[in-house]
Amino acid sequence: MHLYDYAKGLVLEAGNNLRQWMTEALEIETKSNPNDLVTNVDKAVEQFLVDQITTTYPQHQIIGEEGHGHDVASLEGITWVIDPIDGTLNFVHQGENFAISVGVFKEGKPYAGFVYDVMRDTLYHAKAGFGAYQNERLLEPVADTALAQSIIAVNANWLAGKPISPVLEPIVSASRSTRAYGSAALEIVHVATGQLAAYMTPRLQPWDYAGGMIILNEVGGVATNFLGESLALTHPNSVVVGNKAVHEEIMSQYLQPQHDFLTALHQKYHVKK
């Protein structure tokens, strides 16, 4: 079976499993802080994906949120970057608004991206160079917008007295309005579909954006860190994604003038340069 078709089927199967496992007892643990949660379902979904991939493609590398491949430094060959549940807080509290996110890379280059909105049974997927889809519907190129006429996504926690707040607040004020969905993968695909014009966060792990950024690329969107650099797959980064026009406006008018401050802040958030 073609790798892309295999990956697509695997993500859908993982989603079916997830919906079944949701009906069983949920075990919740905290990770880095009381709001950083992981459940037995997160672990089960990742283990299912890892087991299937390693059985079918034993030579492939896997980087997964819940412990697999965190020491991967080289992206030679084929690498899968997996988030079994992106939006675990939503999963725990709402039972929806979360996604399975998978990015597949060949020699470090994008090959295929998948973001599965599990409870809406909506799969966003793309093979590099062949367009992006929402289920079976081909997505149109994302339209350019001006920030003043745009809805953007920012987690409000970053606006509440954090060091980055003075940088983000003017961008929020200049936009038409702001939303927070609690799942980076879904927020990135919302940019790809035009529901959002941009999404920003000062710190994000590769498994949160690996699948979504491939989909975004296929509709002409832009994904960089706050310094305008490409997003790395082996360490966390700041992230700003958007249609080309609003991304350029955010970068040139708000982020580039703060370059020295943002460079220092990258070090504060332990983002490797």
Short mmCIF file of C-alpha atoms in Angstrom, two decimals:
data_model
loop_
_atom_site.label_atom_id
_atom_site.label_comp_id
_atom_site.label_asym_id
_atom_site.label_seq_id
_atom_site.Cartn_x
_atom_site.Cartn_y
_atom_site.Cartn_z
CA MET A 1 0.00 0.00 0.00
CA HIS A 2 1.16 3.53 -0.74
CA LEU A 3 2.59 5.24 2.37
CA TYR A 4 0.16 8.16 2.13
CA ASP A 5 -2.88 5.88 1.90
CA TYR A 6 -1.53 3.74 4.73
CA ALA A 7 -1.05 6.77 6.98
CA LYS A 8 -4.50 8.13 6.16
CA GLY A 9 -6.18 4.84 7.01
CA LEU A 10 -4.13 4.50 10.19
CA VAL A 11 -5.16 7.93 11.48
CA LEU A 12 -8.84 7.17 10.82
CA GLU A 13 -8.53 3.81 12.58
CA ALA A 14 -6.86 5.49 15.56
CA GLY A 15 -9.77 7.92 15.73
CA ASN A 16 -12.29 5.07 15.73
CA ASN A 17 -10.37 3.43 18.57
CA LEU A 18 -10.25 6.71 20.47
CA ARG A 19 -14.01 7.15 20.30
CA GLN A 20 -14.46 3.64 21.74
CA TRP A 21 -11.88 4.15 24.48
CA MET A 22 -13.62 7.37 25.54
CA THR A 23 -16.50 5.27 26.88
CA GLU A 24 -14.19 3.52 29.34
CA ALA A 25 -12.80 4.84 32.63
CA LEU A 26 -10.55 7.85 32.10
CA GLU A 27 -7.28 7.99 34.05
CA ILE A 28 -5.79 11.48 34.22
CA GLU A 29 -2.21 12.39 35.17
CA THR A 30 -0.33 15.69 35.24
CA LYS A 31 2.98 16.22 33.46
CA SER A 32 4.99 19.46 33.65
CA ASN A 33 2.31 21.40 35.59
CA PRO A 34 -1.26 20.89 36.89
CA ASN A 35 -2.71 22.09 33.58
CA ASP A 36 -0.50 19.82 31.44
CA LEU A 37 -2.53 16.65 31.40
CA VAL A 38 -2.13 13.21 29.89
CA THR A 39 -4.70 10.42 30.00
CA ASN A 40 -4.61 6.69 29.51
CA VAL A 41 -6.34 7.34 26.17
CA ASP A 42 -3.50 9.62 24.96
CA LYS A 43 -1.05 6.85 25.78
CA ALA A 44 -3.20 4.14 24.22
CA VAL A 45 -3.66 6.04 20.95
CA GLU A 46 0.07 6.74 20.67
CA GLN A 47 0.93 3.13 21.48
CA PHE A 48 -1.52 1.91 18.83
CA LEU A 49 0.03 4.19 16.20
CA VAL A 50 3.59 3.25 17.19
CA ASP A 51 2.84 -0.47 17.19
CA GLN A 52 1.22 -0.32 13.75
CA ILE A 53 3.97 1.81 12.21
CA THR A 54 6.86 -0.19 13.64
CA THR A 55 5.27 -3.46 12.53
CA THR A 56 4.66 -2.21 8.98
CA TYR A 57 7.72 0.03 8.61
CA PRO A 58 10.34 -1.06 11.18
CA GLN A 59 12.97 1.23 9.64
CA HIS A 60 10.91 4.41 10.19
CA GLN A 61 11.58 6.83 13.07
CA ILE A 62 8.78 8.06 15.33
CA ILE A 63 8.62 11.20 17.47
CA GLY A 64 5.53 11.08 19.71
CA GLU A 65 4.32 13.37 22.46
CA GLU A 66 3.95 10.69 25.10
CA GLY A 67 7.55 9.54 25.16
CA HIS A 68 8.52 8.00 21.84
CA GLY A 69 11.55 9.36 20.02
CA HIS A 70 12.22 12.48 22.10
CA ASP A 71 15.95 11.84 21.63
CA VAL A 72 15.73 11.83 17.82
CA ALA A 73 18.31 14.30 16.52
CA SER A 74 18.61 13.29 12.87
CA LEU A 75 15.74 13.23 10.39
CA GLU A 76 17.34 10.83 7.93
CA GLY A 77 14.94 8.44 6.23
CA ILE A 78 11.25 8.66 7.09
CA THR A 79 10.11 10.22 10.37
CA TRP A 80 6.59 10.26 11.80
CA VAL A 81 5.76 13.08 14.24
CA ILE A 82 2.69 12.17 16.28
CA ASP A 83 0.37 13.86 18.75
CA PRO A 84 -2.22 11.26 19.80
CA ILE A 85 -4.55 13.87 21.31
CA ASP A 86 -3.81 17.53 20.61
CA GLY A 87 -6.07 19.40 22.99
CA THR A 88 -6.05 17.05 25.97
CA LEU A 89 -7.67 19.66 28.24
CA ASN A 90 -10.56 19.89 25.78
CA PHE A 91 -10.71 16.10 25.61
CA VAL A 92 -10.96 15.86 29.40
CA HIS A 93 -13.31 18.79 30.03
CA GLN A 94 -15.40 18.95 26.85
CA GLY A 95 -15.18 15.60 25.13
CA GLU A 96 -14.58 17.38 21.82
CA ASN A 97 -12.39 20.04 20.15
CA PHE A 98 -9.31 17.82 20.04
CA ALA A 99 -7.44 16.16 17.19
CA ILE A 100 -5.03 13.41 16.25
CA SER A 101 -2.09 15.08 14.49
CA VAL A 102 0.46 13.22 12.34
CA GLY A 103 3.20 14.61 10.14
CA VAL A 104 5.33 12.36 7.93
CA PHE A 105 8.70 13.61 6.69
CA LYS A 106 11.21 12.19 4.21
CA GLU A 107 14.81 13.25 4.84
CA GLY A 108 13.43 16.09 6.95
CA LYS A 109 11.21 17.39 4.14
CA PRO A 110 7.39 17.43 4.38
CA TYR A 111 5.75 14.39 2.85
CA ALA A 112 2.23 14.18 4.31
CA GLY A 113 0.17 15.82 7.04
CA PHE A 114 -2.98 14.66 8.83
CA VAL A 115 -5.14 16.42 11.42
CA TYR A 116 -8.23 14.43 12.41
CA ASP A 117 -10.99 16.30 14.26
CA VAL A 118 -12.14 13.08 15.87
CA MET A 119 -15.59 13.99 17.23
CA ARG A 120 -16.60 15.78 14.02
CA ASP A 121 -15.19 12.95 11.91
CA THR A 122 -13.35 15.53 9.79
CA LEU A 123 -9.95 14.63 8.39
CA TYR A 124 -7.69 17.38 7.08
CA HIS A 125 -4.91 15.83 5.01
CA ALA A 126 -2.29 16.70 2.45
CA LYS A 127 0.48 15.10 0.46
CA ALA A 128 3.22 17.62 -0.27
CA GLY A 129 2.80 19.01 -3.77
CA PHE A 130 -0.68 17.57 -4.31
CA GLY A 131 -2.97 19.98 -2.45
CA ALA A 132 -4.82 19.76 0.85
CA TYR A 133 -8.21 18.24 1.60
CA GLN A 134 -10.99 18.45 4.16
CA ASN A 135 -12.26 14.89 3.98
CA GLU A 136 -12.60 14.51 0.19
CA ARG A 137 -13.00 18.22 -0.60
CA LEU A 138 -9.99 19.96 -2.11
CA LEU A 139 -9.18 23.13 -0.17
CA GLU A 140 -8.83 26.38 -2.09
CA PRO A 141 -5.71 28.50 -1.75
CA VAL A 142 -6.07 30.57 1.40
CA ALA A 143 -7.03 34.19 0.74
CA ASP A 144 -4.90 37.14 1.85
CA THR A 145 -6.36 39.44 4.48
CA ALA A 146 -5.38 42.53 6.43
CA LEU A 147 -4.97 42.18 10.20
CA ALA A 148 -7.69 44.78 10.86
CA GLN A 149 -10.20 42.59 8.99
CA SER A 150 -8.98 39.29 10.47
CA ILE A 151 -9.89 36.90 13.24
CA ILE A 152 -6.73 35.47 14.79
CA ALA A 153 -6.10 32.83 17.43
CA VAL A 154 -4.08 33.39 20.60
CA ASN A 155 -4.36 31.59 23.94
CA ALA A 156 -5.43 34.25 26.42
CA ASN A 157 -3.05 32.82 29.04
CA TRP A 158 -0.19 34.41 27.06
CA LEU A 159 -1.87 37.82 27.42
CA ALA A 160 -2.13 37.65 31.20
CA GLY A 161 1.02 39.30 32.50
CA LYS A 162 3.54 37.05 30.75
CA PRO A 163 6.85 38.46 29.42
CA ILE A 164 5.51 38.06 25.87
CA SER A 165 2.26 39.91 26.64
CA PRO A 166 3.48 43.39 25.56
CA VAL A 167 4.41 41.94 22.15
CA LEU A 168 1.16 40.06 21.60
CA GLU A 169 -1.29 42.64 22.95
CA PRO A 170 -0.84 45.19 20.11
CA ILE A 171 -1.41 42.43 17.54
CA VAL A 172 -4.60 41.36 19.30
CA SER A 173 -5.76 44.98 19.51
CA ALA A 174 -5.12 45.53 15.80
CA SER A 175 -7.09 42.44 14.75
CA ARG A 176 -10.83 42.31 14.23
CA SER A 177 -11.19 39.74 17.01
CA THR A 178 -9.39 36.88 18.76
CA ARG A 179 -10.28 33.26 19.43
CA ALA A 180 -8.73 30.37 21.36
CA TYR A 181 -9.69 26.79 20.50
CA GLY A 182 -7.28 24.93 22.77
CA SER A 183 -5.84 22.71 20.05
CA ALA A 184 -2.91 24.01 18.02
CA ALA A 185 -3.44 21.43 15.29
CA LEU A 186 -7.06 22.53 14.81
CA GLU A 187 -6.12 26.20 14.95
CA ILE A 188 -3.53 25.69 12.20
CA VAL A 189 -6.02 23.88 9.94
CA HIS A 190 -8.55 26.63 10.66
CA VAL A 191 -5.99 29.00 9.14
CA ALA A 192 -5.69 26.62 6.18
CA THR A 193 -9.46 26.73 5.63
CA GLY A 194 -9.68 30.51 6.07
CA GLN A 195 -11.71 30.38 9.28
CA LEU A 196 -8.77 32.08 10.97
CA ALA A 197 -6.26 34.44 9.39
CA ALA A 198 -3.45 33.66 11.83
CA TYR A 199 -2.50 31.68 14.91
CA MET A 200 0.31 32.59 17.31
CA THR A 201 1.90 30.99 20.34
CA PRO A 202 5.26 31.61 22.02
CA ARG A 203 5.97 27.93 22.67
CA LEU A 204 4.82 24.81 20.86
CA GLN A 205 6.15 21.29 20.48
CA PRO A 206 6.85 19.79 17.02
CA TRP A 207 4.10 17.19 17.35
CA ASP A 208 1.58 20.02 17.79
CA TYR A 209 2.38 21.63 14.44
CA ALA A 210 4.02 18.93 12.29
CA GLY A 211 0.82 17.71 10.61
CA GLY A 212 -0.92 21.06 10.37
CA MET A 213 1.95 22.97 8.81
CA ILE A 214 2.12 20.51 5.88
CA ILE A 215 -1.58 21.06 5.23
CA LEU A 216 -1.12 24.84 5.55
CA ASN A 217 1.78 24.81 3.09
CA GLU A 218 -0.42 23.19 0.46
CA VAL A 219 -2.91 26.08 0.47
CA GLY A 220 -0.23 28.78 0.38
CA GLY A 221 -0.15 29.64 4.06
CA VAL A 222 3.04 30.51 5.93
CA ALA A 223 4.44 28.98 9.13
CA THR A 224 7.52 30.35 10.94
CA ASN A 225 8.71 31.07 14.42
CA PHE A 226 8.55 34.60 15.87
CA LEU A 227 11.99 35.31 14.38
CA GLY A 228 10.82 34.39 10.87
CA GLU A 229 12.72 31.10 10.81
CA SER A 230 11.46 27.73 9.61
CA LEU A 231 9.87 25.52 12.25
CA ALA A 232 12.15 22.76 13.54
CA LEU A 233 11.02 19.18 14.14
CA THR A 234 13.55 18.23 16.83
CA HIS A 235 12.80 20.92 19.45
CA PRO A 236 10.02 23.30 20.52
CA ASN A 237 9.57 26.71 18.96
CA SER A 238 7.46 29.83 18.91
CA VAL A 239 4.91 29.69 16.11
CA VAL A 240 3.14 32.22 13.92
CA VAL A 241 1.07 30.85 11.06
CA GLY A 242 -1.17 32.77 8.71
CA ASN A 243 -2.14 33.63 5.21
CA LYS A 244 0.75 35.33 3.44
CA ALA A 245 -0.49 38.90 3.82
CA VAL A 246 -1.40 38.82 7.49
CA HIS A 247 1.73 36.82 8.35
CA GLU A 248 3.86 39.46 6.65
CA GLU A 249 1.98 42.26 8.43
CA ILE A 250 2.43 40.62 11.85
CA MET A 251 6.11 39.94 11.21
CA SER A 252 7.08 43.32 9.72
CA GLN A 253 5.02 45.62 11.93
CA TYR A 254 5.00 43.80 15.27
CA LEU A 255 7.58 41.01 15.58
CA GLN A 256 10.63 42.14 13.61
CA PRO A 257 10.88 45.43 15.59
CA GLN A 258 11.09 43.24 18.73
CA HIS A 259 13.77 40.94 17.30
CA ASP A 260 16.32 41.35 20.10
CA PHE A 261 13.69 40.93 22.81
CA LEU A 262 12.20 37.88 21.08
CA THR A 263 15.63 36.30 20.62
CA ALA A 264 16.22 36.60 24.35
CA LEU A 265 12.75 35.27 25.06
CA HIS A 266 13.47 32.21 22.93
CA GLN A 267 16.28 31.41 25.32
CA LYS A 268 14.01 31.97 28.33
CA TYR A 269 11.53 29.45 27.00
CA HIS A 270 14.40 27.00 26.35
CA VAL A 271 13.94 27.04 22.61
CA LYS A 272 17.18 25.86 21.01
CA LYS A 273 18.66 28.18 18.40
#
